[in-house]
Each structure stands twice: as C-alpha cells, then as structure tokens.
mmCIF file of C-alpha atoms in Angstrom:
data_model
loop_
_atom_site.group_PDB
_atom_site.id
_atom_site.type_symbol
_atom_site.label_atom_id
_atom_site.label_comp_id
_atom_site.label_asym_id
_atom_site.label_seq_id
_atom_site.Cartn_x
_atom_site.Cartn_y
_atom_site.Cartn_z
ATOM 1 C CA UNK A 1 7.047 65.912 -29.263
ATOM 2 C CA UNK A 2 3.706 65.955 -30.957
ATOM 3 C CA UNK A 3 1.665 63.984 -33.462
ATOM 4 C CA UNK A 4 4.061 65.344 -36.098
ATOM 5 C CA UNK A 5 7.042 63.443 -34.655
ATOM 6 C CA UNK A 6 6.827 60.951 -37.508
ATOM 7 C CA UNK A 7 6.804 63.611 -40.233
ATOM 8 C CA UNK A 8 9.705 65.379 -38.495
ATOM 9 C CA UNK A 9 11.658 62.110 -38.388
ATOM 10 C CA UNK A 10 10.969 61.420 -42.072
ATOM 11 C CA UNK A 11 12.013 64.921 -43.095
ATOM 12 C CA UNK A 12 15.157 65.254 -40.948
ATOM 13 C CA UNK A 13 16.594 61.767 -41.463
ATOM 14 C CA UNK A 14 16.967 62.431 -45.203
ATOM 15 C CA UNK A 15 19.698 64.965 -44.379
ATOM 16 C CA UNK A 16 23.334 64.113 -43.719
ATOM 17 C CA UNK A 17 23.582 63.370 -39.974
ATOM 18 C CA UNK A 18 19.778 63.444 -39.855
ATOM 19 C CA UNK A 19 19.411 60.548 -37.413
ATOM 20 C CA UNK A 20 21.849 62.265 -35.054
ATOM 21 C CA UNK A 21 19.956 65.588 -35.365
ATOM 22 C CA UNK A 22 16.595 63.925 -34.718
ATOM 23 C CA UNK A 23 18.012 62.118 -31.689
ATOM 24 C CA UNK A 24 19.335 65.404 -30.274
ATOM 25 C CA UNK A 25 15.967 67.108 -30.836
ATOM 26 C CA UNK A 26 14.184 64.383 -28.877
ATOM 27 C CA UNK A 27 16.694 64.837 -26.050
ATOM 28 C CA UNK A 28 16.092 68.596 -26.062
ATOM 29 C CA UNK A 29 12.385 67.936 -25.570
ATOM 30 C CA UNK A 30 13.014 65.264 -22.891
ATOM 31 C CA UNK A 31 16.510 66.080 -21.525
ATOM 32 C CA UNK A 32 16.902 63.118 -19.180
ATOM 33 C CA UNK A 33 17.198 60.741 -22.137
ATOM 34 C CA UNK A 34 20.420 62.490 -23.168
ATOM 35 C CA UNK A 35 22.116 60.538 -20.368
ATOM 36 C CA UNK A 36 22.119 57.445 -22.619
ATOM 37 C CA UNK A 37 23.007 59.355 -25.843
ATOM 38 C CA UNK A 38 20.395 57.509 -27.931
ATOM 39 C CA UNK A 39 20.493 57.202 -31.711
ATOM 40 C CA UNK A 40 17.170 56.650 -33.483
ATOM 41 C CA UNK A 41 17.593 54.097 -36.248
ATOM 42 C CA UNK A 42 14.012 53.489 -37.380
ATOM 43 C CA UNK A 43 10.680 55.145 -36.661
ATOM 44 C CA UNK A 44 7.413 54.163 -38.286
ATOM 45 C CA UNK A 45 3.884 53.613 -37.016
ATOM 46 C CA UNK A 46 4.067 50.573 -34.747
ATOM 47 C CA UNK A 47 7.867 50.370 -34.549
ATOM 48 C CA UNK A 48 10.748 52.359 -33.107
ATOM 49 C CA UNK A 49 14.373 51.220 -32.997
ATOM 50 C CA UNK A 50 16.907 53.077 -30.853
ATOM 51 C CA UNK A 51 20.563 52.212 -30.227
ATOM 52 C CA UNK A 52 22.933 53.181 -27.458
ATOM 53 C CA UNK A 53 26.687 52.794 -27.723
ATOM 54 C CA UNK A 54 28.834 51.004 -25.199
ATOM 55 C CA UNK A 55 30.148 53.937 -23.179
ATOM 56 C CA UNK A 56 31.527 54.297 -19.669
ATOM 57 C CA UNK A 57 28.733 56.678 -18.633
ATOM 58 C CA UNK A 58 26.043 53.975 -19.044
ATOM 59 C CA UNK A 59 28.000 51.305 -17.149
ATOM 60 C CA UNK A 60 27.459 50.021 -13.646
ATOM 61 C CA UNK A 61 30.146 48.900 -11.197
ATOM 62 C CA UNK A 62 30.424 45.558 -13.042
ATOM 63 C CA UNK A 63 31.287 47.195 -16.360
ATOM 64 C CA UNK A 64 27.998 46.168 -17.971
ATOM 65 C CA UNK A 65 25.197 48.451 -19.155
ATOM 66 C CA UNK A 66 23.338 49.728 -16.094
ATOM 67 C CA UNK A 67 19.811 48.470 -15.477
ATOM 68 C CA UNK A 68 18.373 51.989 -15.457
ATOM 69 C CA UNK A 69 20.088 52.822 -18.767
ATOM 70 C CA UNK A 70 18.192 49.838 -20.213
ATOM 71 C CA UNK A 71 14.960 51.132 -18.650
ATOM 72 C CA UNK A 72 15.602 54.558 -20.198
ATOM 73 C CA UNK A 73 16.149 52.944 -23.594
ATOM 74 C CA UNK A 74 12.879 51.036 -23.206
ATOM 75 C CA UNK A 75 10.832 54.053 -22.093
ATOM 76 C CA UNK A 76 12.284 56.274 -24.811
ATOM 77 C CA UNK A 77 11.629 53.854 -27.660
ATOM 78 C CA UNK A 78 8.136 53.050 -26.336
ATOM 79 C CA UNK A 79 7.212 56.710 -25.956
ATOM 80 C CA UNK A 80 8.393 57.856 -29.365
ATOM 81 C CA UNK A 81 6.766 54.833 -31.046
ATOM 82 C CA UNK A 82 3.519 55.659 -29.244
ATOM 83 C CA UNK A 83 3.740 59.286 -30.334
ATOM 84 C CA UNK A 84 4.267 58.234 -33.951
ATOM 85 C CA UNK A 85 1.453 55.675 -33.882
ATOM 86 C CA UNK A 86 -1.595 56.974 -32.008
ATOM 87 C CA UNK A 87 -4.147 59.115 -33.864
ATOM 88 C CA UNK A 88 -3.763 62.892 -34.049
ATOM 89 C CA UNK A 89 -5.540 64.613 -31.174
ATOM 90 C CA UNK A 90 -4.511 61.912 -28.716
ATOM 91 C CA UNK A 91 -1.932 62.119 -25.931
ATOM 92 C CA UNK A 92 -0.088 59.544 -23.854
ATOM 93 C CA UNK A 93 1.846 59.109 -20.666
ATOM 94 C CA UNK A 94 3.584 56.019 -19.258
ATOM 95 C CA UNK A 95 1.444 54.499 -16.524
ATOM 96 C CA UNK A 96 3.752 51.670 -15.531
ATOM 97 C CA UNK A 97 6.627 49.509 -16.638
ATOM 98 C CA UNK A 98 7.654 45.929 -15.927
ATOM 99 C CA UNK A 99 11.090 44.672 -16.844
ATOM 100 C CA UNK A 100 13.047 41.422 -17.124
ATOM 101 C CA UNK A 101 16.835 41.325 -16.993
ATOM 102 C CA UNK A 102 17.650 38.203 -18.994
ATOM 103 C CA UNK A 103 21.448 38.295 -19.134
ATOM 104 C CA UNK A 104 24.359 40.678 -18.652
ATOM 105 C CA UNK A 105 24.080 43.616 -21.021
ATOM 106 C CA UNK A 106 27.559 43.944 -22.516
ATOM 107 C CA UNK A 107 28.393 46.302 -25.381
ATOM 108 C CA UNK A 108 26.137 48.452 -27.532
ATOM 109 C CA UNK A 109 22.398 47.851 -27.189
ATOM 110 C CA UNK A 110 19.448 48.015 -29.582
ATOM 111 C CA UNK A 111 15.910 48.574 -28.289
ATOM 112 C CA UNK A 112 12.862 47.901 -30.447
ATOM 113 C CA UNK A 113 9.405 48.969 -29.305
ATOM 114 C CA UNK A 114 6.218 47.548 -30.838
ATOM 115 C CA UNK A 115 2.575 47.616 -29.709
ATOM 116 C CA UNK A 116 1.094 44.574 -28.004
ATOM 117 C CA UNK A 117 -2.482 45.542 -28.885
ATOM 118 C CA UNK A 118 -4.388 47.249 -31.674
ATOM 119 C CA UNK A 119 -3.821 50.989 -32.029
ATOM 120 C CA UNK A 120 -6.355 52.964 -29.964
ATOM 121 C CA UNK A 121 -9.202 54.567 -31.867
ATOM 122 C CA UNK A 122 -9.390 58.360 -31.849
ATOM 123 C CA UNK A 123 -11.215 59.492 -28.721
ATOM 124 C CA UNK A 124 -10.651 56.186 -26.909
ATOM 125 C CA UNK A 125 -9.340 56.337 -23.327
ATOM 126 C CA UNK A 126 -7.347 53.594 -21.666
ATOM 127 C CA UNK A 127 -4.195 51.533 -21.324
ATOM 128 C CA UNK A 128 -2.152 50.577 -24.363
ATOM 129 C CA UNK A 129 0.652 48.032 -23.823
ATOM 130 C CA UNK A 130 3.965 48.436 -25.627
ATOM 131 C CA UNK A 131 6.594 45.680 -25.698
ATOM 132 C CA UNK A 132 10.307 46.420 -25.910
ATOM 133 C CA UNK A 133 13.132 44.002 -26.562
ATOM 134 C CA UNK A 134 16.731 45.052 -26.044
ATOM 135 C CA UNK A 135 19.385 43.018 -27.824
ATOM 136 C CA UNK A 136 23.171 43.033 -27.824
ATOM 137 C CA UNK A 137 25.428 43.070 -30.907
ATOM 138 C CA UNK A 138 25.023 39.308 -31.306
ATOM 139 C CA UNK A 139 21.237 39.764 -31.491
ATOM 140 C CA UNK A 140 20.627 38.057 -28.149
ATOM 141 C CA UNK A 141 17.796 39.462 -26.027
ATOM 142 C CA UNK A 142 19.319 40.783 -22.792
ATOM 143 C CA UNK A 143 16.354 42.776 -21.476
ATOM 144 C CA UNK A 144 12.612 42.837 -22.050
ATOM 145 C CA UNK A 145 10.131 45.470 -20.906
ATOM 146 C CA UNK A 146 6.446 46.225 -21.122
ATOM 147 C CA UNK A 147 5.284 49.817 -20.790
ATOM 148 C CA UNK A 148 1.610 50.526 -20.157
ATOM 149 C CA UNK A 149 0.734 53.799 -21.853
ATOM 150 C CA UNK A 150 -2.303 55.759 -20.738
ATOM 151 C CA UNK A 151 -3.814 57.109 -23.943
ATOM 152 C CA UNK A 152 -6.544 59.764 -24.027
ATOM 153 C CA UNK A 153 -7.783 62.668 -26.139
ATOM 154 C CA UNK A 154 -6.049 66.039 -25.736
ATOM 155 C CA UNK A 155 -8.069 68.296 -23.474
ATOM 156 C CA UNK A 156 -9.397 71.356 -25.250
ATOM 157 C CA UNK A 157 -9.499 74.816 -23.791
#
C-alpha cells in the first residue's frame, strides 16, 4: 500500500462489494493477512475498523478465536490506519507489539486501531504508538494491543 491507500479506499468502497474488493486488494499486497479473511469496515485518518468472521480456520483447539488471529487483526488494522494517517513521503514498519488477552474470544471480532500520540510531522523519525481494541459481538473488549510503528521519511534514490 502507499500514501494513496485512503483515496483508494474512498473510491472503491462506493462500488457494490467495494469493502470486499478493498479487503482483497490489501491481502494481495500483504498475503499473510488473507488467513483471517478480514473485512475493512471503516478507514479514515486516525481510525481503521476491521472485522473477521467466526470461522473454523481462525479457531484454536478450544473452539475460540486463536491468539495469533487476534494479533493479525491488530497488526493489520494498525498498519492500514498508519498508512492512511501519516504524511505523504513517510513510511512505516511495526517495531514491536504488546498484547493483552482479556477474555475468551468467541464469535466474530471487530478490531479498531487509533493513534495514541499526535500524528508525526513530515520528515520526523521515531516511534509512533497505535492502540487496538478487539471486541466481540456484544461489544465487550476481549483483546487489546499496542503496536509501536517506526515512522521515517522515504529514502530517495
């Protein structure tokens, strides 16, 4: 994805099945995320909401949503939100992630990523924390994550 991820989202999601198409495009760019079959619900500067359905392929041996599926949901929503939020000419990469498993994750999940600090200024280099809350259908928080993004200018040449 690039700095135009937000304009692509806004353009494609106006079409019938646009959210599905956008979600598939993201998974083509970063294929591993296809393992959770994400569906982007909302994308705007400072906020990204992604849902995953309750499916056998994301379950663990207990029949609940696997811990790593929740981590994938968190990293995906944090990364796309970062891409849609930081200034043009900047790039990012996850530097680290901390997670809290708060209760059994049963059913479909909704992950919402939002920044925990002011948006980096163009040309600024450093860590940018992103918070993610994952809720179940009842709206209860089952998982919380914090992804530290390393943000820096694109290298030229």
